[in-house]
Amino acid sequence: MIREALHHITHRTQKDRTMSTTTPLTSLDGFHATPTAQRADELARSFVAAVNAQDHTAFDTLLSRTFLSYDIGGVRSRTAMKKYYAGLHASFSGLRFEVHENVGVLVENDLIALRTIVTGTHTGDYAGVPATGKAIQTSVSHVFRFRDDRLVEHWQVMDTYRILAGIGRVPGVAAQFQQLLGVPQSPDGVFVEKPGTAFDAPRSGRTVTGDESRAVGRRLYDGAITTGVAEDVDALAEEYIQNTGWTPDGRSYFGNAWAIGRGAMPDGLAVQTHVVAENDRVASISLWDGTIAAAGTPVDFASADFLRIEDGVAAEHWDTVDYVRLYQSFGLLPEDV
């Protein structure tokens, strides 16, 4: 059944692309080196389609009976996942998860990584806030483990801050955080997000392997993120693109911001729990642990990062961060959120 469903998706996708010569290419179009990786990409997209359609039958087909989903707040079974997404649909009409195609779906061994953009309209209670009729947009990043054409494990990072700030549940404090980091401030207390470079945009330089991408990602983490030295940014391109807005483009902004951030939490550590590298892309999920020195408050949040590698450095970056917990660590949001 699962193979038939995936074949249908592949056939439909290829047909759609044949009908339209203007549709940008995605990771489905020759990016993966093996049929197994191609099938894993399709499997992840089937999961997203099942979420959007609230198709519980598809969930039972796609997810193993032993399926477990983890985030920093706890663990959900297959049945709990159905309830979780049903709850989101009840809170937001027109709720849709869309694969962030400029990032693509990455596959390495038995792991799949993708970033999704989430949109909807707040028409039901969410986090104790009655319907406001406001449109919401945020991101959720995912890593799946697959086996025997089924998804068996799932790790996700969701930016709920953008939703909560959008519906007035919390104040917009992103600009205050940027002020702490010494970078230009975003309007309305929410970072401005760009879609980034199209997946099929022309590239300079030679072909990049997954191992090379993984090594660049490691250099980035071992650089300013760990040392707090602003100049430790040789893993980034001079014209590095930061698509999710917490710093402006350019590696100097990134390095200077991390020097300030590390100064605030000198014992902080980003532990990469999952890394998925394929061709010129690498994705990771990290747990952040440490202490804000001035206040003595613990650091406890998760982030997911996607990098595009070009000419031996990270040219482009997308992320999803649990900003609610991050801002709580810095004392910008109350603990009862």
mmCIF file of C-alpha atoms in Angstrom:
data_model
loop_
_atom_site.group_PDB
_atom_site.id
_atom_site.type_symbol
_atom_site.label_atom_id
_atom_site.label_comp_id
_atom_site.label_asym_id
_atom_site.label_seq_id
_atom_site.Cartn_x
_atom_site.Cartn_y
_atom_site.Cartn_z
ATOM 1 C CA MET A 1 0.000 0.000 0.000
ATOM 2 C CA ILE A 2 2.733 2.473 0.959
ATOM 3 C CA ARG A 3 4.695 1.817 -2.226
ATOM 4 C CA GLU A 4 1.554 2.367 -4.316
ATOM 5 C CA ALA A 5 0.870 5.647 -2.542
ATOM 6 C CA LEU A 6 4.429 6.858 -3.069
ATOM 7 C CA HIS A 7 4.332 5.806 -6.732
ATOM 8 C CA HIS A 8 1.168 7.876 -7.154
ATOM 9 C CA ILE A 9 2.823 10.921 -5.606
ATOM 10 C CA THR A 10 5.916 10.534 -7.778
ATOM 11 C CA HIS A 11 3.854 10.060 -10.939
ATOM 12 C CA ARG A 12 1.680 13.059 -10.125
ATOM 13 C CA THR A 13 4.697 15.245 -9.362
ATOM 14 C CA GLN A 14 6.448 14.293 -12.598
ATOM 15 C CA LYS A 15 3.233 14.921 -14.545
ATOM 16 C CA ASP A 16 2.789 18.337 -12.935
ATOM 17 C CA ARG A 17 6.349 19.300 -13.853
ATOM 18 C CA THR A 18 5.823 18.151 -17.433
ATOM 19 C CA MET A 19 2.745 20.352 -17.689
ATOM 20 C CA SER A 20 4.554 23.425 -16.347
ATOM 21 C CA THR A 21 7.972 24.496 -17.563
ATOM 22 C CA THR A 22 8.132 27.277 -14.952
ATOM 23 C CA THR A 23 7.867 25.105 -11.835
ATOM 24 C CA PRO A 24 11.186 25.279 -9.946
ATOM 25 C CA LEU A 25 12.994 22.017 -9.411
ATOM 26 C CA THR A 26 12.966 20.528 -5.913
ATOM 27 C CA SER A 27 14.848 17.782 -4.114
ATOM 28 C CA LEU A 28 12.560 15.306 -5.901
ATOM 29 C CA ASP A 29 14.169 16.166 -9.238
ATOM 30 C CA GLY A 30 17.457 14.311 -9.431
ATOM 31 C CA PHE A 31 18.954 15.494 -6.149
ATOM 32 C CA HIS A 32 19.096 12.073 -4.484
ATOM 33 C CA ALA A 33 21.661 9.500 -5.580
ATOM 34 C CA THR A 34 19.677 6.367 -4.686
ATOM 35 C CA PRO A 35 16.110 5.086 -5.084
ATOM 36 C CA THR A 36 15.966 4.600 -1.306
ATOM 37 C CA ALA A 37 16.703 8.276 -0.689
ATOM 38 C CA GLN A 38 14.179 9.315 -3.344
ATOM 39 C CA ARG A 39 11.539 7.141 -1.716
ATOM 40 C CA ALA A 40 12.361 8.621 1.709
ATOM 41 C CA ASP A 41 11.815 12.128 0.309
ATOM 42 C CA GLU A 42 8.419 11.034 -0.995
ATOM 43 C CA LEU A 43 7.600 9.410 2.337
ATOM 44 C CA ALA A 44 8.253 12.660 4.222
ATOM 45 C CA ARG A 45 6.095 14.583 1.789
ATOM 46 C CA SER A 46 3.314 12.029 2.266
ATOM 47 C CA PHE A 47 3.462 12.726 5.993
ATOM 48 C CA VAL A 48 3.068 16.466 5.374
ATOM 49 C CA ALA A 49 0.113 15.774 3.065
ATOM 50 C CA ALA A 50 -1.515 13.574 5.739
ATOM 51 C CA VAL A 51 -1.125 16.364 8.321
ATOM 52 C CA ASN A 52 -2.794 18.870 6.014
ATOM 53 C CA ALA A 53 -5.654 16.525 5.106
ATOM 54 C CA GLN A 54 -6.117 15.232 8.685
ATOM 55 C CA ASP A 55 -5.938 11.794 7.081
ATOM 56 C CA HIS A 56 -5.681 9.357 9.974
ATOM 57 C CA THR A 57 -5.760 6.384 7.633
ATOM 58 C CA ALA A 58 -2.653 7.719 5.925
ATOM 59 C CA PHE A 59 -1.013 8.177 9.326
ATOM 60 C CA ASP A 60 -1.628 4.505 10.067
ATOM 61 C CA THR A 61 -0.025 3.620 6.741
ATOM 62 C CA LEU A 62 2.957 5.941 7.006
ATOM 63 C CA LEU A 63 3.799 5.610 10.696
ATOM 64 C CA SER A 64 4.850 2.370 12.344
ATOM 65 C CA ARG A 65 2.895 1.144 15.340
ATOM 66 C CA THR A 66 5.959 1.827 17.480
ATOM 67 C CA PHE A 67 6.349 5.359 16.089
ATOM 68 C CA LEU A 68 7.492 7.945 18.633
ATOM 69 C CA SER A 69 7.807 11.705 18.153
ATOM 70 C CA TYR A 70 10.102 13.743 20.394
ATOM 71 C CA ASP A 71 10.405 17.408 21.092
ATOM 72 C CA ILE A 72 11.783 19.347 24.018
ATOM 73 C CA GLY A 73 8.375 19.141 25.705
ATOM 74 C CA GLY A 74 7.977 15.357 25.677
ATOM 75 C CA VAL A 75 7.147 12.267 23.616
ATOM 76 C CA ARG A 76 4.092 11.430 21.494
ATOM 77 C CA SER A 77 2.925 8.073 20.170
ATOM 78 C CA ARG A 78 1.268 7.607 16.780
ATOM 79 C CA THR A 79 -2.153 8.114 18.356
ATOM 80 C CA ALA A 80 -0.966 11.181 20.273
ATOM 81 C CA MET A 81 0.372 12.664 17.037
ATOM 82 C CA LYS A 82 -3.075 12.407 15.476
ATOM 83 C CA LYS A 83 -4.555 14.236 18.470
ATOM 84 C CA TYR A 84 -1.780 16.849 18.376
ATOM 85 C CA TYR A 85 -2.390 17.789 14.756
ATOM 86 C CA ALA A 86 -6.175 17.622 15.228
ATOM 87 C CA GLY A 87 -5.762 20.174 18.012
ATOM 88 C CA LEU A 88 -3.785 22.495 15.732
ATOM 89 C CA HIS A 89 -6.460 22.203 13.042
ATOM 90 C CA ALA A 90 -9.108 23.061 15.633
ATOM 91 C CA SER A 91 -7.180 26.219 16.566
ATOM 92 C CA PHE A 92 -6.260 27.328 13.048
ATOM 93 C CA SER A 93 -8.546 27.058 10.040
ATOM 94 C CA GLY A 94 -6.844 26.434 6.726
ATOM 95 C CA LEU A 95 -3.843 25.056 8.575
ATOM 96 C CA ARG A 96 -1.140 23.979 6.132
ATOM 97 C CA PHE A 97 2.359 22.629 6.472
ATOM 98 C CA GLU A 98 4.374 23.234 3.296
ATOM 99 C CA VAL A 99 7.770 21.736 2.570
ATOM 100 C CA HIS A 100 10.228 24.625 2.392
ATOM 101 C CA GLU A 101 11.320 23.822 -1.134
ATOM 102 C CA ASN A 102 14.247 26.246 -1.198
ATOM 103 C CA VAL A 103 15.759 24.110 1.561
ATOM 104 C CA GLY A 104 14.652 20.744 0.203
ATOM 105 C CA VAL A 105 14.309 17.328 1.803
ATOM 106 C CA LEU A 106 17.642 15.798 2.853
ATOM 107 C CA VAL A 107 18.260 12.073 3.293
ATOM 108 C CA GLU A 108 21.278 10.317 4.799
ATOM 109 C CA ASN A 109 21.254 6.630 5.694
ATOM 110 C CA ASP A 110 17.985 6.139 7.625
ATOM 111 C CA LEU A 111 17.396 9.815 8.466
ATOM 112 C CA ILE A 112 15.312 12.471 6.694
ATOM 113 C CA ALA A 113 15.486 16.213 7.426
ATOM 114 C CA LEU A 114 13.136 18.927 6.195
ATOM 115 C CA ARG A 115 11.842 22.328 7.159
ATOM 116 C CA THR A 116 8.151 23.196 6.843
ATOM 117 C CA ILE A 117 6.413 26.562 6.724
ATOM 118 C CA VAL A 118 3.122 26.600 8.643
ATOM 119 C CA THR A 119 0.237 28.956 7.883
ATOM 120 C CA GLY A 120 -3.362 29.281 9.016
ATOM 121 C CA THR A 121 -5.944 31.576 10.565
ATOM 122 C CA HIS A 122 -6.542 31.726 14.318
ATOM 123 C CA THR A 123 -10.215 30.737 14.562
ATOM 124 C CA GLY A 124 -10.184 28.605 17.726
ATOM 125 C CA ASP A 125 -8.654 28.687 21.175
ATOM 126 C CA TYR A 126 -4.866 28.362 21.217
ATOM 127 C CA ALA A 127 -2.772 28.551 24.384
ATOM 128 C CA GLY A 128 -5.766 30.016 26.194
ATOM 129 C CA VAL A 129 -6.319 32.777 23.620
ATOM 130 C CA PRO A 130 -9.789 32.843 21.999
ATOM 131 C CA ALA A 131 -10.024 33.224 18.233
ATOM 132 C CA THR A 132 -8.575 36.487 16.929
ATOM 133 C CA GLY A 133 -9.019 35.907 13.197
ATOM 134 C CA LYS A 134 -5.343 36.722 12.671
ATOM 135 C CA ALA A 135 -3.212 34.952 10.101
ATOM 136 C CA ILE A 136 -0.232 33.073 11.509
ATOM 137 C CA GLN A 137 3.002 31.858 9.967
ATOM 138 C CA THR A 138 5.860 29.970 11.551
ATOM 139 C CA SER A 139 8.262 27.134 10.850
ATOM 140 C CA VAL A 140 8.592 23.576 12.079
ATOM 141 C CA SER A 141 11.725 21.568 11.317
ATOM 142 C CA HIS A 142 11.726 17.782 11.328
ATOM 143 C CA VAL A 143 14.093 14.843 11.408
ATOM 144 C CA PHE A 144 12.573 11.407 10.760
ATOM 145 C CA ARG A 145 14.017 7.943 11.004
ATOM 146 C CA PHE A 146 12.561 5.530 8.448
ATOM 147 C CA ARG A 147 12.627 1.771 8.088
ATOM 148 C CA ASP A 148 10.788 -0.620 5.753
ATOM 149 C CA ASP A 149 8.985 2.257 3.997
ATOM 150 C CA ARG A 150 7.589 3.610 7.235
ATOM 151 C CA LEU A 151 8.462 6.452 9.557
ATOM 152 C CA VAL A 152 9.535 5.037 12.910
ATOM 153 C CA GLU A 153 10.843 8.072 14.847
ATOM 154 C CA HIS A 154 10.462 11.829 14.653
ATOM 155 C CA TRP A 155 12.210 14.800 16.220
ATOM 156 C CA GLN A 156 10.815 18.286 15.714
ATOM 157 C CA VAL A 157 11.576 21.884 16.600
ATOM 158 C CA MET A 158 8.651 24.301 16.366
ATOM 159 C CA ASP A 159 8.828 28.078 16.678
ATOM 160 C CA THR A 160 5.668 28.724 18.697
ATOM 161 C CA TYR A 161 6.834 32.249 19.539
ATOM 162 C CA ARG A 162 5.796 33.569 16.126
ATOM 163 C CA ILE A 163 2.286 32.216 16.712
ATOM 164 C CA LEU A 164 1.989 33.452 20.293
ATOM 165 C CA ALA A 165 3.274 36.913 19.424
ATOM 166 C CA GLY A 166 1.010 37.049 16.385
ATOM 167 C CA ILE A 167 -2.151 36.375 18.395
ATOM 168 C CA GLY A 168 -1.129 38.606 21.304
ATOM 169 C CA ARG A 169 -0.422 35.878 23.859
ATOM 170 C CA VAL A 170 3.122 37.185 24.438
ATOM 171 C CA PRO A 171 4.721 40.550 23.712
ATOM 172 C CA GLY A 172 6.945 40.884 20.665
ATOM 173 C CA VAL A 173 10.420 40.805 22.172
ATOM 174 C CA ALA A 174 12.578 39.690 19.242
ATOM 175 C CA ALA A 175 13.794 43.250 18.727
ATOM 176 C CA GLN A 176 14.898 43.401 22.374
ATOM 177 C CA PHE A 177 16.878 40.207 21.860
ATOM 178 C CA GLN A 178 18.526 41.704 18.788
ATOM 179 C CA GLN A 179 19.343 44.794 20.797
ATOM 180 C CA LEU A 180 21.151 42.580 23.306
ATOM 181 C CA LEU A 181 23.131 41.075 20.416
ATOM 182 C CA GLY A 182 24.018 44.452 18.961
ATOM 183 C CA VAL A 183 22.373 43.911 15.548
ATOM 184 C CA PRO A 184 19.685 45.951 13.722
ATOM 185 C CA GLN A 185 16.228 45.310 15.130
ATOM 186 C CA SER A 186 13.313 43.703 13.301
ATOM 187 C CA PRO A 187 9.931 45.468 13.297
ATOM 188 C CA ASP A 188 6.977 44.288 15.383
ATOM 189 C CA GLY A 189 9.133 42.085 17.612
ATOM 190 C CA VAL A 190 9.251 39.232 15.068
ATOM 191 C CA PHE A 191 12.174 38.377 12.806
ATOM 192 C CA VAL A 192 11.575 38.958 9.111
ATOM 193 C CA GLU A 193 11.999 35.671 7.252
ATOM 194 C CA LYS A 194 13.082 35.294 3.620
ATOM 195 C CA PRO A 195 12.483 32.131 1.573
ATOM 196 C CA GLY A 196 16.112 32.051 0.455
ATOM 197 C CA THR A 197 17.732 31.013 -2.803
ATOM 198 C CA ALA A 198 15.651 28.732 -5.019
ATOM 199 C CA PHE A 199 16.679 25.082 -4.898
ATOM 200 C CA ASP A 200 17.508 25.011 -8.602
ATOM 201 C CA ALA A 201 19.383 28.326 -8.715
ATOM 202 C CA PRO A 202 22.731 28.225 -10.582
ATOM 203 C CA ARG A 203 25.689 27.408 -8.343
ATOM 204 C CA SER A 204 29.336 28.366 -8.621
ATOM 205 C CA GLY A 205 32.197 26.004 -7.923
ATOM 206 C CA ARG A 206 32.381 22.226 -8.009
ATOM 207 C CA THR A 207 29.967 19.573 -6.781
ATOM 208 C CA VAL A 208 29.823 19.258 -2.992
ATOM 209 C CA THR A 209 29.562 15.934 -1.189
ATOM 210 C CA GLY A 210 27.590 15.228 1.961
ATOM 211 C CA ASP A 211 30.823 14.574 3.881
ATOM 212 C CA GLU A 212 32.145 17.994 2.908
ATOM 213 C CA SER A 213 28.893 19.656 3.958
ATOM 214 C CA ARG A 214 28.997 17.856 7.293
ATOM 215 C CA ALA A 215 32.580 19.050 7.846
ATOM 216 C CA VAL A 216 31.647 22.680 7.115
ATOM 217 C CA GLY A 217 28.732 22.445 9.543
ATOM 218 C CA ARG A 218 31.089 21.067 12.193
ATOM 219 C CA ARG A 219 33.559 23.916 11.589
ATOM 220 C CA LEU A 220 30.769 26.433 12.028
ATOM 221 C CA TYR A 221 29.756 24.963 15.391
ATOM 222 C CA ASP A 222 33.362 24.684 16.527
ATOM 223 C CA GLY A 223 33.895 28.331 15.546
ATOM 224 C CA ALA A 224 32.168 31.391 16.999
ATOM 225 C CA ILE A 225 29.186 29.392 18.261
ATOM 226 C CA THR A 226 31.504 27.547 20.647
ATOM 227 C CA THR A 227 34.418 29.936 21.154
ATOM 228 C CA GLY A 228 32.523 33.218 21.295
ATOM 229 C CA VAL A 229 35.327 34.802 19.251
ATOM 230 C CA ALA A 230 33.806 37.062 16.607
ATOM 231 C CA GLU A 231 36.561 36.311 14.104
ATOM 232 C CA ASP A 232 35.967 32.526 14.211
ATOM 233 C CA VAL A 233 33.663 32.585 11.187
ATOM 234 C CA ASP A 234 35.868 31.136 8.461
ATOM 235 C CA ALA A 235 33.190 28.458 7.863
ATOM 236 C CA LEU A 236 30.859 31.179 6.532
ATOM 237 C CA ALA A 237 30.948 32.900 3.151
ATOM 238 C CA GLU A 238 31.815 36.605 3.161
ATOM 239 C CA GLU A 239 28.334 37.299 1.743
ATOM 240 C CA TYR A 240 26.654 34.696 3.943
ATOM 241 C CA ILE A 241 22.843 34.783 3.747
ATOM 242 C CA GLN A 242 20.857 34.504 7.000
ATOM 243 C CA ASN A 243 17.305 33.815 5.850
ATOM 244 C CA THR A 244 15.545 33.745 9.203
ATOM 245 C CA GLY A 245 16.373 37.214 10.325
ATOM 246 C CA TRP A 246 17.937 37.046 13.789
ATOM 247 C CA THR A 247 21.017 38.717 12.294
ATOM 248 C CA PRO A 248 21.378 40.537 8.981
ATOM 249 C CA ASP A 249 23.237 38.883 6.110
ATOM 250 C CA GLY A 250 27.014 38.854 6.324
ATOM 251 C CA ARG A 251 29.374 36.774 8.429
ATOM 252 C CA SER A 252 30.631 39.685 10.540
ATOM 253 C CA TYR A 253 27.147 40.210 11.990
ATOM 254 C CA PHE A 254 26.972 36.497 12.805
ATOM 255 C CA GLY A 255 30.363 36.482 14.520
ATOM 256 C CA ASN A 256 29.758 39.638 16.540
ATOM 257 C CA ALA A 257 26.333 38.433 17.684
ATOM 258 C CA TRP A 258 27.783 35.122 18.861
ATOM 259 C CA ALA A 259 30.572 36.888 20.730
ATOM 260 C CA ILE A 260 27.919 38.747 22.731
ATOM 261 C CA GLY A 261 25.684 35.669 23.096
ATOM 262 C CA ARG A 262 28.523 33.499 24.350
ATOM 263 C CA GLY A 263 29.570 36.253 26.727
ATOM 264 C CA ALA A 264 26.099 36.105 28.262
ATOM 265 C CA MET A 265 26.237 32.301 28.665
ATOM 266 C CA PRO A 266 29.938 31.374 28.879
ATOM 267 C CA ASP A 267 29.196 27.799 29.955
ATOM 268 C CA GLY A 268 26.595 27.324 27.205
ATOM 269 C CA LEU A 269 26.870 24.368 24.902
ATOM 270 C CA ALA A 270 25.014 23.438 21.723
ATOM 271 C CA VAL A 271 24.845 19.641 21.571
ATOM 272 C CA GLN A 272 24.033 18.374 18.105
ATOM 273 C CA THR A 273 21.739 15.389 18.565
ATOM 274 C CA HIS A 274 21.078 14.668 14.863
ATOM 275 C CA VAL A 275 22.958 15.612 11.706
ATOM 276 C CA VAL A 276 21.785 14.861 8.158
ATOM 277 C CA ALA A 277 24.063 15.734 5.237
ATOM 278 C CA GLU A 278 23.395 15.217 1.537
ATOM 279 C CA ASN A 279 25.258 16.809 -1.345
ATOM 280 C CA ASP A 280 25.581 20.560 -0.717
ATOM 281 C CA ARG A 281 23.188 20.599 2.274
ATOM 282 C CA VAL A 282 23.485 19.773 5.949
ATOM 283 C CA ALA A 283 20.826 19.883 8.677
ATOM 284 C CA SER A 284 21.143 19.451 12.423
ATOM 285 C CA ILE A 285 19.055 19.546 15.574
ATOM 286 C CA SER A 286 20.757 20.913 18.669
ATOM 287 C CA LEU A 287 19.887 21.106 22.341
ATOM 288 C CA TRP A 288 21.227 24.145 24.162
ATOM 289 C CA ASP A 289 22.377 23.812 27.741
ATOM 290 C CA GLY A 290 24.048 26.276 30.100
ATOM 291 C CA THR A 291 23.421 29.324 32.278
ATOM 292 C CA ILE A 292 22.834 33.026 31.678
ATOM 293 C CA ALA A 293 25.626 34.287 33.887
ATOM 294 C CA ALA A 294 24.151 37.640 34.916
ATOM 295 C CA ALA A 295 20.818 36.208 36.074
ATOM 296 C CA GLY A 296 21.791 32.630 36.897
ATOM 297 C CA THR A 297 18.889 31.366 34.777
ATOM 298 C CA PRO A 298 19.239 28.054 32.930
ATOM 299 C CA VAL A 299 19.488 27.826 29.153
ATOM 300 C CA ASP A 300 17.193 25.115 27.842
ATOM 301 C CA PHE A 301 15.966 25.281 24.250
ATOM 302 C CA ALA A 302 16.273 23.501 20.920
ATOM 303 C CA SER A 303 17.159 24.652 17.429
ATOM 304 C CA ALA A 304 17.236 23.160 13.946
ATOM 305 C CA ASP A 305 19.656 24.520 11.350
ATOM 306 C CA PHE A 306 19.891 23.998 7.583
ATOM 307 C CA LEU A 307 22.967 25.134 5.653
ATOM 308 C CA ARG A 308 23.704 25.329 1.947
ATOM 309 C CA ILE A 309 27.391 24.804 1.249
ATOM 310 C CA GLU A 310 29.214 26.405 -1.655
ATOM 311 C CA ASP A 311 32.961 26.716 -2.361
ATOM 312 C CA GLY A 312 33.871 25.087 0.947
ATOM 313 C CA VAL A 313 31.857 27.411 3.199
ATOM 314 C CA ALA A 314 28.275 27.891 4.361
ATOM 315 C CA ALA A 315 26.656 30.251 1.885
ATOM 316 C CA GLU A 316 23.135 30.213 3.278
ATOM 317 C CA HIS A 317 21.312 29.390 6.504
ATOM 318 C CA TRP A 318 17.734 28.671 7.548
ATOM 319 C CA ASP A 319 16.793 27.781 11.107
ATOM 320 C CA THR A 320 13.882 27.012 13.404
ATOM 321 C CA VAL A 321 14.410 27.942 17.054
ATOM 322 C CA ASP A 322 12.313 27.402 20.164
ATOM 323 C CA TYR A 323 12.393 31.133 20.829
ATOM 324 C CA VAL A 324 9.917 30.994 23.702
ATOM 325 C CA ARG A 325 12.401 29.044 25.839
ATOM 326 C CA LEU A 326 15.339 31.081 24.535
ATOM 327 C CA TYR A 327 13.674 34.371 25.459
ATOM 328 C CA GLN A 328 12.685 32.960 28.838
ATOM 329 C CA SER A 329 16.346 32.153 29.485
ATOM 330 C CA PHE A 330 17.254 35.780 28.775
ATOM 331 C CA GLY A 331 14.410 37.058 30.981
ATOM 332 C CA LEU A 332 12.497 38.540 28.055
ATOM 333 C CA LEU A 333 9.397 36.354 28.552
ATOM 334 C CA PRO A 334 7.795 35.106 31.792
ATOM 335 C CA GLU A 335 8.228 31.498 32.806
ATOM 336 C CA ASP A 336 4.477 30.781 32.767
ATOM 337 C CA VAL A 337 4.147 30.953 28.963
#
